[in-house]
PDB file of C-alpha atoms in Angstrom:
ATOM      1  CA  UNK A   1       0.000   0.000   0.000  1.00  0.00           C
ATOM      2  CA  UNK A   2       1.487   3.318  -1.085  1.00  0.00           C
ATOM      3  CA  UNK A   3       1.375   6.564   0.843  1.00  0.00           C
ATOM      4  CA  UNK A   4      -1.540   8.839  -0.031  1.00  0.00           C
ATOM      5  CA  UNK A   5      -0.511  11.273  -2.774  1.00  0.00           C
ATOM      6  CA  UNK A   6      -0.995  15.009  -2.389  1.00  0.00           C
ATOM      7  CA  UNK A   7      -3.460  17.278  -4.174  1.00  0.00           C
ATOM      8  CA  UNK A   8      -1.113  18.535  -6.901  1.00  0.00           C
ATOM      9  CA  UNK A   9       0.078  15.044  -7.841  1.00  0.00           C
ATOM     10  CA  UNK A  10      -3.492  13.717  -8.035  1.00  0.00           C
ATOM     11  CA  UNK A  11      -4.599  16.745 -10.057  1.00  0.00           C
ATOM     12  CA  UNK A  12      -1.824  16.087 -12.569  1.00  0.00           C
ATOM     13  CA  UNK A  13      -2.709  12.378 -12.788  1.00  0.00           C
ATOM     14  CA  UNK A  14      -6.359  13.060 -13.580  1.00  0.00           C
ATOM     15  CA  UNK A  15      -5.456  15.859 -15.962  1.00  0.00           C
ATOM     16  CA  UNK A  16      -3.533  13.247 -17.968  1.00  0.00           C
ATOM     17  CA  UNK A  17      -6.397  10.740 -17.745  1.00  0.00           C
ATOM     18  CA  UNK A  18      -8.795  13.406 -19.037  1.00  0.00           C
ATOM     19  CA  UNK A  19      -6.509  14.407 -21.898  1.00  0.00           C
ATOM     20  CA  UNK A  20      -6.234  10.763 -22.972  1.00  0.00           C
ATOM     21  CA  UNK A  21      -9.968   9.992 -22.629  1.00  0.00           C
ATOM     22  CA  UNK A  22     -12.196  13.037 -21.970  1.00  0.00           C
ATOM     23  CA  UNK A  23     -15.464  11.060 -21.757  1.00  0.00           C
ATOM     24  CA  UNK A  24     -14.721   7.564 -20.412  1.00  0.00           C
ATOM     25  CA  UNK A  25     -17.574   5.086 -20.659  1.00  0.00           C
ATOM     26  CA  UNK A  26     -18.468   1.921 -18.802  1.00  0.00           C
ATOM     27  CA  UNK A  27     -18.143  -1.278 -20.799  1.00  0.00           C
ATOM     28  CA  UNK A  28     -21.429  -2.949 -19.832  1.00  0.00           C
ATOM     29  CA  UNK A  29     -23.945  -2.787 -22.679  1.00  0.00           C
ATOM     30  CA  UNK A  30     -27.409  -1.449 -21.804  1.00  0.00           C
ATOM     31  CA  UNK A  31     -30.308   0.297 -23.541  1.00  0.00           C
ATOM     32  CA  UNK A  32     -31.896   2.125 -20.588  1.00  0.00           C
ATOM     33  CA  UNK A  33     -31.501   2.541 -16.838  1.00  0.00           C
ATOM     34  CA  UNK A  34     -33.332  -0.719 -16.054  1.00  0.00           C
ATOM     35  CA  UNK A  35     -31.050  -2.795 -18.278  1.00  0.00           C
ATOM     36  CA  UNK A  36     -28.066  -1.015 -16.710  1.00  0.00           C
ATOM     37  CA  UNK A  37     -29.213  -2.153 -13.252  1.00  0.00           C
ATOM     38  CA  UNK A  38     -29.631  -5.709 -14.525  1.00  0.00           C
ATOM     39  CA  UNK A  39     -26.272  -5.726 -16.318  1.00  0.00           C
ATOM     40  CA  UNK A  40     -24.390  -4.452 -13.274  1.00  0.00           C
ATOM     41  CA  UNK A  41     -26.156  -6.930 -10.990  1.00  0.00           C
ATOM     42  CA  UNK A  42     -25.192  -9.757 -13.373  1.00  0.00           C
ATOM     43  CA  UNK A  43     -21.569  -8.595 -13.533  1.00  0.00           C
ATOM     44  CA  UNK A  44     -20.686  -9.573  -9.956  1.00  0.00           C
ATOM     45  CA  UNK A  45     -17.858 -12.136 -10.163  1.00  0.00           C
ATOM     46  CA  UNK A  46     -18.145 -12.114 -13.962  1.00  0.00           C
ATOM     47  CA  UNK A  47     -16.486 -10.219 -16.797  1.00  0.00           C
ATOM     48  CA  UNK A  48     -18.188  -7.360 -18.628  1.00  0.00           C
ATOM     49  CA  UNK A  49     -17.564  -9.187 -21.912  1.00  0.00           C
ATOM     50  CA  UNK A  50     -19.284 -12.312 -20.601  1.00  0.00           C
ATOM     51  CA  UNK A  51     -22.275 -10.319 -19.365  1.00  0.00           C
ATOM     52  CA  UNK A  52     -22.555  -8.420 -22.662  1.00  0.00           C
ATOM     53  CA  UNK A  53     -22.589 -11.695 -24.583  1.00  0.00           C
ATOM     54  CA  UNK A  54     -25.437 -13.016 -22.417  1.00  0.00           C
ATOM     55  CA  UNK A  55     -27.515  -9.833 -22.417  1.00  0.00           C
ATOM     56  CA  UNK A  56     -27.263  -9.124 -26.147  1.00  0.00           C
ATOM     57  CA  UNK A  57     -30.324 -11.258 -26.872  1.00  0.00           C
ATOM     58  CA  UNK A  58     -31.878 -10.907 -23.405  1.00  0.00           C
ATOM     59  CA  UNK A  59     -32.352  -7.147 -23.674  1.00  0.00           C
ATOM     60  CA  UNK A  60     -34.054  -7.549 -27.052  1.00  0.00           C
ATOM     61  CA  UNK A  61     -36.924  -9.351 -25.333  1.00  0.00           C
ATOM     62  CA  UNK A  62     -36.763  -8.001 -21.765  1.00  0.00           C
ATOM     63  CA  UNK A  63     -35.761  -4.352 -21.527  1.00  0.00           C
ATOM     64  CA  UNK A  64     -38.348  -3.366 -18.876  1.00  0.00           C
ATOM     65  CA  UNK A  65     -39.238  -4.855 -15.480  1.00  0.00           C
ATOM     66  CA  UNK A  66     -42.624  -6.077 -16.755  1.00  0.00           C
ATOM     67  CA  UNK A  67     -41.106  -7.780 -19.798  1.00  0.00           C
ATOM     68  CA  UNK A  68     -38.595  -9.486 -17.502  1.00  0.00           C
ATOM     69  CA  UNK A  69     -41.432 -10.778 -15.332  1.00  0.00           C
ATOM     70  CA  UNK A  70     -43.216 -11.983 -18.462  1.00  0.00           C
ATOM     71  CA  UNK A  71     -40.050 -13.830 -19.505  1.00  0.00           C
ATOM     72  CA  UNK A  72     -39.920 -15.515 -16.100  1.00  0.00           C
ATOM     73  CA  UNK A  73     -37.081 -16.976 -14.081  1.00  0.00           C
ATOM     74  CA  UNK A  74     -36.537 -20.058 -16.265  1.00  0.00           C
ATOM     75  CA  UNK A  75     -36.610 -17.962 -19.425  1.00  0.00           C
ATOM     76  CA  UNK A  76     -34.069 -15.594 -17.906  1.00  0.00           C
ATOM     77  CA  UNK A  77     -31.824 -18.501 -16.902  1.00  0.00           C
ATOM     78  CA  UNK A  78     -31.711 -19.671 -20.521  1.00  0.00           C
ATOM     79  CA  UNK A  79     -30.132 -16.328 -21.455  1.00  0.00           C
ATOM     80  CA  UNK A  80     -27.677 -15.981 -18.552  1.00  0.00           C
ATOM     81  CA  UNK A  81     -26.595 -19.556 -17.784  1.00  0.00           C
ATOM     82  CA  UNK A  82     -23.086 -18.841 -19.098  1.00  0.00           C
ATOM     83  CA  UNK A  83     -22.592 -16.332 -16.246  1.00  0.00           C
ATOM     84  CA  UNK A  84     -21.342 -17.401 -12.818  1.00  0.00           C
ATOM     85  CA  UNK A  85     -23.966 -17.733 -10.046  1.00  0.00           C
ATOM     86  CA  UNK A  86     -26.676 -17.480 -12.710  1.00  0.00           C
ATOM     87  CA  UNK A  87     -29.429 -19.146 -10.664  1.00  0.00           C
ATOM     88  CA  UNK A  88     -29.142 -16.751  -7.716  1.00  0.00           C
ATOM     89  CA  UNK A  89     -28.761 -13.805 -10.076  1.00  0.00           C
ATOM     90  CA  UNK A  90     -31.902 -14.840 -11.964  1.00  0.00           C
ATOM     91  CA  UNK A  91     -33.861 -14.984  -8.695  1.00  0.00           C
ATOM     92  CA  UNK A  92     -32.619 -11.504  -7.763  1.00  0.00           C
ATOM     93  CA  UNK A  93     -33.405  -9.987 -11.170  1.00  0.00           C
ATOM     94  CA  UNK A  94     -36.969 -11.356 -11.075  1.00  0.00           C
ATOM     95  CA  UNK A  95     -37.437 -10.131  -7.485  1.00  0.00           C
ATOM     96  CA  UNK A  96     -36.096  -6.643  -8.188  1.00  0.00           C
ATOM     97  CA  UNK A  97     -38.211  -6.436 -11.345  1.00  0.00           C
ATOM     98  CA  UNK A  98     -41.332  -7.279  -9.336  1.00  0.00           C
ATOM     99  CA  UNK A  99     -40.487  -4.619  -6.743  1.00  0.00           C
ATOM    100  CA  UNK A 100     -39.922  -2.015  -9.477  1.00  0.00           C
ATOM    101  CA  UNK A 101     -43.314  -2.833 -11.023  1.00  0.00           C
ATOM    102  CA  UNK A 102     -45.261  -2.988  -7.756  1.00  0.00           C
ATOM    103  CA  UNK A 103     -43.598  -0.178  -5.791  1.00  0.00           C
ATOM    104  CA  UNK A 104     -42.049   2.176  -8.355  1.00  0.00           C
ATOM    105  CA  UNK A 105     -44.453   1.982 -11.330  1.00  0.00           C
ATOM    106  CA  UNK A 106     -41.762   0.231 -13.348  1.00  0.00           C
ATOM    107  CA  UNK A 107     -39.268   3.089 -12.916  1.00  0.00           C
ATOM    108  CA  UNK A 108     -35.762   2.767 -11.469  1.00  0.00           C
ATOM    109  CA  UNK A 109     -35.353   5.068  -8.441  1.00  0.00           C
ATOM    110  CA  UNK A 110     -32.534   7.609  -8.338  1.00  0.00           C
ATOM    111  CA  UNK A 111     -31.628   7.335  -4.642  1.00  0.00           C
ATOM    112  CA  UNK A 112     -28.867   5.113  -3.315  1.00  0.00           C
ATOM    113  CA  UNK A 113     -31.014   3.844  -0.428  1.00  0.00           C
ATOM    114  CA  UNK A 114     -33.841   2.826  -2.749  1.00  0.00           C
ATOM    115  CA  UNK A 115     -31.453   1.150  -5.191  1.00  0.00           C
ATOM    116  CA  UNK A 116     -29.689  -0.746  -2.405  1.00  0.00           C
ATOM    117  CA  UNK A 117     -33.038  -2.034  -1.145  1.00  0.00           C
ATOM    118  CA  UNK A 118     -33.414  -4.023  -4.380  1.00  0.00           C
ATOM    119  CA  UNK A 119     -32.367  -7.721  -4.290  1.00  0.00           C
ATOM    120  CA  UNK A 120     -28.857  -8.237  -5.674  1.00  0.00           C
ATOM    121  CA  UNK A 121     -28.075  -4.512  -5.683  1.00  0.00           C
ATOM    122  CA  UNK A 122     -25.293  -3.570  -3.283  1.00  0.00           C
ATOM    123  CA  UNK A 123     -23.562  -0.246  -2.761  1.00  0.00           C
ATOM    124  CA  UNK A 124     -21.199  -0.770  -5.699  1.00  0.00           C
ATOM    125  CA  UNK A 125     -24.041  -1.529  -8.117  1.00  0.00           C
ATOM    126  CA  UNK A 126     -26.044   1.431  -6.822  1.00  0.00           C
ATOM    127  CA  UNK A 127     -23.058   3.740  -7.267  1.00  0.00           C
ATOM    128  CA  UNK A 128     -22.497   2.568 -10.850  1.00  0.00           C
ATOM    129  CA  UNK A 129     -26.130   3.329 -11.718  1.00  0.00           C
ATOM    130  CA  UNK A 130     -26.082   6.702  -9.936  1.00  0.00           C
ATOM    131  CA  UNK A 131     -22.893   7.650 -11.758  1.00  0.00           C
ATOM    132  CA  UNK A 132     -23.555   6.327 -15.247  1.00  0.00           C
ATOM    133  CA  UNK A 133     -27.252   7.077 -15.591  1.00  0.00           C
ATOM    134  CA  UNK A 134     -28.140   9.781 -13.086  1.00  0.00           C
ATOM    135  CA  UNK A 135     -24.794  11.612 -13.507  1.00  0.00           C
ATOM    136  CA  UNK A 136     -24.054  11.745  -9.789  1.00  0.00           C
ATOM    137  CA  UNK A 137     -20.375  11.722  -8.728  1.00  0.00           C
ATOM    138  CA  UNK A 138     -20.778   8.364  -6.974  1.00  0.00           C
ATOM    139  CA  UNK A 139     -17.699   6.160  -6.725  1.00  0.00           C
ATOM    140  CA  UNK A 140     -18.135   2.429  -7.330  1.00  0.00           C
ATOM    141  CA  UNK A 141     -15.032   0.691  -5.972  1.00  0.00           C
ATOM    142  CA  UNK A 142     -14.299  -2.660  -7.598  1.00  0.00           C
ATOM    143  CA  UNK A 143     -11.144  -4.778  -7.456  1.00  0.00           C
ATOM    144  CA  UNK A 144      -9.453  -2.665 -10.151  1.00  0.00           C
ATOM    145  CA  UNK A 145     -10.067   0.623  -8.320  1.00  0.00           C
ATOM    146  CA  UNK A 146      -9.073  -0.881  -4.972  1.00  0.00           C
ATOM    147  CA  UNK A 147      -5.775  -2.076  -6.470  1.00  0.00           C
ATOM    148  CA  UNK A 148      -5.007   1.088  -8.448  1.00  0.00           C
ATOM    149  CA  UNK A 149      -5.976   3.393  -5.591  1.00  0.00           C
ATOM    150  CA  UNK A 150      -3.631   1.663  -3.150  1.00  0.00           C
ATOM    151  CA  UNK A 151      -0.815   0.873  -5.596  1.00  0.00           C
ATOM    152  CA  UNK A 152      -0.551   4.429  -6.949  1.00  0.00           C
ATOM    153  CA  UNK A 153      -1.404   6.351  -3.791  1.00  0.00           C
ATOM    154  CA  UNK A 154      -4.378   8.024  -5.520  1.00  0.00           C
ATOM    155  CA  UNK A 155      -6.877   6.652  -2.993  1.00  0.00           C
ATOM    156  CA  UNK A 156      -5.425   4.643  -0.126  1.00  0.00           C
ATOM    157  CA  UNK A 157      -7.604   2.474   2.099  1.00  0.00           C
ATOM    158  CA  UNK A 158      -7.718  -0.943   3.759  1.00  0.00           C
ATOM    159  CA  UNK A 159     -11.183  -1.784   2.421  1.00  0.00           C
ATOM    160  CA  UNK A 160     -13.514  -0.674  -0.375  1.00  0.00           C
ATOM    161  CA  UNK A 161     -15.395   1.777   1.849  1.00  0.00           C
ATOM    162  CA  UNK A 162     -12.151   3.468   2.867  1.00  0.00           C
ATOM    163  CA  UNK A 163     -11.024   3.703  -0.769  1.00  0.00           C
ATOM    164  CA  UNK A 164     -14.408   5.169  -1.735  1.00  0.00           C
ATOM    165  CA  UNK A 165     -14.003   7.842   0.949  1.00  0.00           C
ATOM    166  CA  UNK A 166     -10.420   8.480  -0.145  1.00  0.00           C
ATOM    167  CA  UNK A 167     -11.579   9.089  -3.725  1.00  0.00           C
ATOM    168  CA  UNK A 168     -14.230  11.527  -2.513  1.00  0.00           C
ATOM    169  CA  UNK A 169     -11.782  13.275  -0.173  1.00  0.00           C
ATOM    170  CA  UNK A 170      -8.664  13.454  -2.349  1.00  0.00           C
ATOM    171  CA  UNK A 171      -9.675  13.673  -6.010  1.00  0.00           C
ATOM    172  CA  UNK A 172     -10.517  17.247  -7.084  1.00  0.00           C
ATOM    173  CA  UNK A 173     -14.200  17.958  -7.704  1.00  0.00           C
ATOM    174  CA  UNK A 174     -13.693  18.603 -11.424  1.00  0.00           C
ATOM    175  CA  UNK A 175     -12.681  14.938 -11.888  1.00  0.00           C
ATOM    176  CA  UNK A 176     -15.216  13.271  -9.570  1.00  0.00           C
ATOM    177  CA  UNK A 177     -17.833  12.471 -12.233  1.00  0.00           C
ATOM    178  CA  UNK A 178     -15.499  10.310 -14.326  1.00  0.00           C
ATOM    179  CA  UNK A 179     -12.972   9.275 -11.655  1.00  0.00           C
ATOM    180  CA  UNK A 180     -14.156   5.712 -11.203  1.00  0.00           C
ATOM    181  CA  UNK A 181     -14.209   5.022 -14.961  1.00  0.00           C
ATOM    182  CA  UNK A 182     -10.693   6.364 -15.441  1.00  0.00           C
ATOM    183  CA  UNK A 183      -9.462   4.219 -12.539  1.00  0.00           C
ATOM    184  CA  UNK A 184     -11.281   1.070 -13.712  1.00  0.00           C
ATOM    185  CA  UNK A 185      -9.964   1.387 -17.265  1.00  0.00           C
ATOM    186  CA  UNK A 186      -6.451   2.111 -16.008  1.00  0.00           C
ATOM    187  CA  UNK A 187      -6.609  -0.991 -13.801  1.00  0.00           C
ATOM    188  CA  UNK A 188      -8.119  -3.176 -16.500  1.00  0.00           C
ATOM    189  CA  UNK A 189      -5.697  -2.339 -19.311  1.00  0.00           C
ATOM    190  CA  UNK A 190      -2.534  -0.833 -17.793  1.00  0.00           C
ATOM    191  CA  UNK A 191      -2.182  -1.259 -14.019  1.00  0.00           C
ATOM    192  CA  UNK A 192      -3.036  -4.963 -14.138  1.00  0.00           C
ATOM    193  CA  UNK A 193      -2.966  -7.150 -11.048  1.00  0.00           C
ATOM    194  CA  UNK A 194      -0.141  -9.549 -11.917  1.00  0.00           C
ATOM    195  CA  UNK A 195       1.825  -7.773 -14.618  1.00  0.00           C
ATOM    196  CA  UNK A 196       1.192  -4.029 -14.774  1.00  0.00           C
ATOM    197  CA  UNK A 197       2.142  -2.535 -18.135  1.00  0.00           C
ATOM    198  CA  UNK A 198       4.269   0.217 -16.635  1.00  0.00           C
ATOM    199  CA  UNK A 199       6.109   0.918 -19.920  1.00  0.00           C
ATOM    200  CA  UNK A 200       2.809   2.171 -21.412  1.00  0.00           C
ATOM    201  CA  UNK A 201       1.623   4.006 -18.287  1.00  0.00           C
ATOM    202  CA  UNK A 202       0.972   7.738 -18.653  1.00  0.00           C
ATOM    203  CA  UNK A 203       1.419   8.348 -14.913  1.00  0.00           C
ATOM    204  CA  UNK A 204       4.462   6.162 -14.195  1.00  0.00           C
ATOM    205  CA  UNK A 205       6.620   9.188 -13.274  1.00  0.00           C
ATOM    206  CA  UNK A 206       4.073  10.108 -10.565  1.00  0.00           C
ATOM    207  CA  UNK A 207       3.406   6.569  -9.326  1.00  0.00           C
ATOM    208  CA  UNK A 208       5.266   5.384  -6.186  1.00  0.00           C
ATOM    209  CA  UNK A 209       4.754   1.661  -6.934  1.00  0.00           C
ATOM    210  CA  UNK A 210       8.124   0.056  -6.218  1.00  0.00           C
ATOM    211  CA  UNK A 211       7.709  -3.054  -8.381  1.00  0.00           C
ATOM    212  CA  UNK A 212       7.331  -1.278 -11.709  1.00  0.00           C
ATOM    213  CA  UNK A 213       7.821  -3.477 -14.789  1.00  0.00           C
ATOM    214  CA  UNK A 214      10.116  -1.221 -16.785  1.00  0.00           C
TER     215      UNK A 214
END
C-alpha cells in the first residue's frame, strides 16, 4: 500500500487521464436505466464481456421490469446460464423487477437507499447506476479501483469503503464524475494485477509503486 498522494500530484494524474480519454464510458452494454441495473447486478464475479454476450439477446426481449417478469425466471436462466452464479442472479433480477413494477411503477429510483433495497443490488451496483445514468459523482469501488488506488497512492484504504471515501476526499471535484471510470480502465488495461504494463503508463513518473515493470 502506497502513501496517499498530495493534491497537486493527483490533479496532474487526472489531468492526464482526461486528456487521454475526456469522456470515459463503462463497458457494460445497456439500452436504458433498467437494463443497466440488470447488467451491473449480473456482472458480480463475472467479466463485462461475458455479461454483454449473455444480455445481447436478453435485452431484445426483456428491456423493462414487466417484460422481464413476463419472460420468467426459467426464461431468464436460458439467457444468462453462461454467467457465474446465474441461478441466484436470476432470482434476484426477477425479485427486483417485481419490486420495481409494484412499488415504483416500473421506474428505477434515483436514490442510493432505494437502489440498495433491491435484491442483488449492493452499494457498488447502486453507485455505478447513480454515476452512469443519473450523472451523480458516486464512486463504485471494484477490485481494479481498490488495487489502483492503493498501488498508486491516488486513494489509499484498507477496504472498499475506505477507498471510496479516499476518492471523494482526495480527487478534485472537477474529476469526480469520471474518476471511477478512469481508474477502472487504467486498472483493466494498464495497471493490471499480476503484470502491470508500466512501460505504457501515462502516470508512471508520478506513481510510487516500487515493483514497476520497466
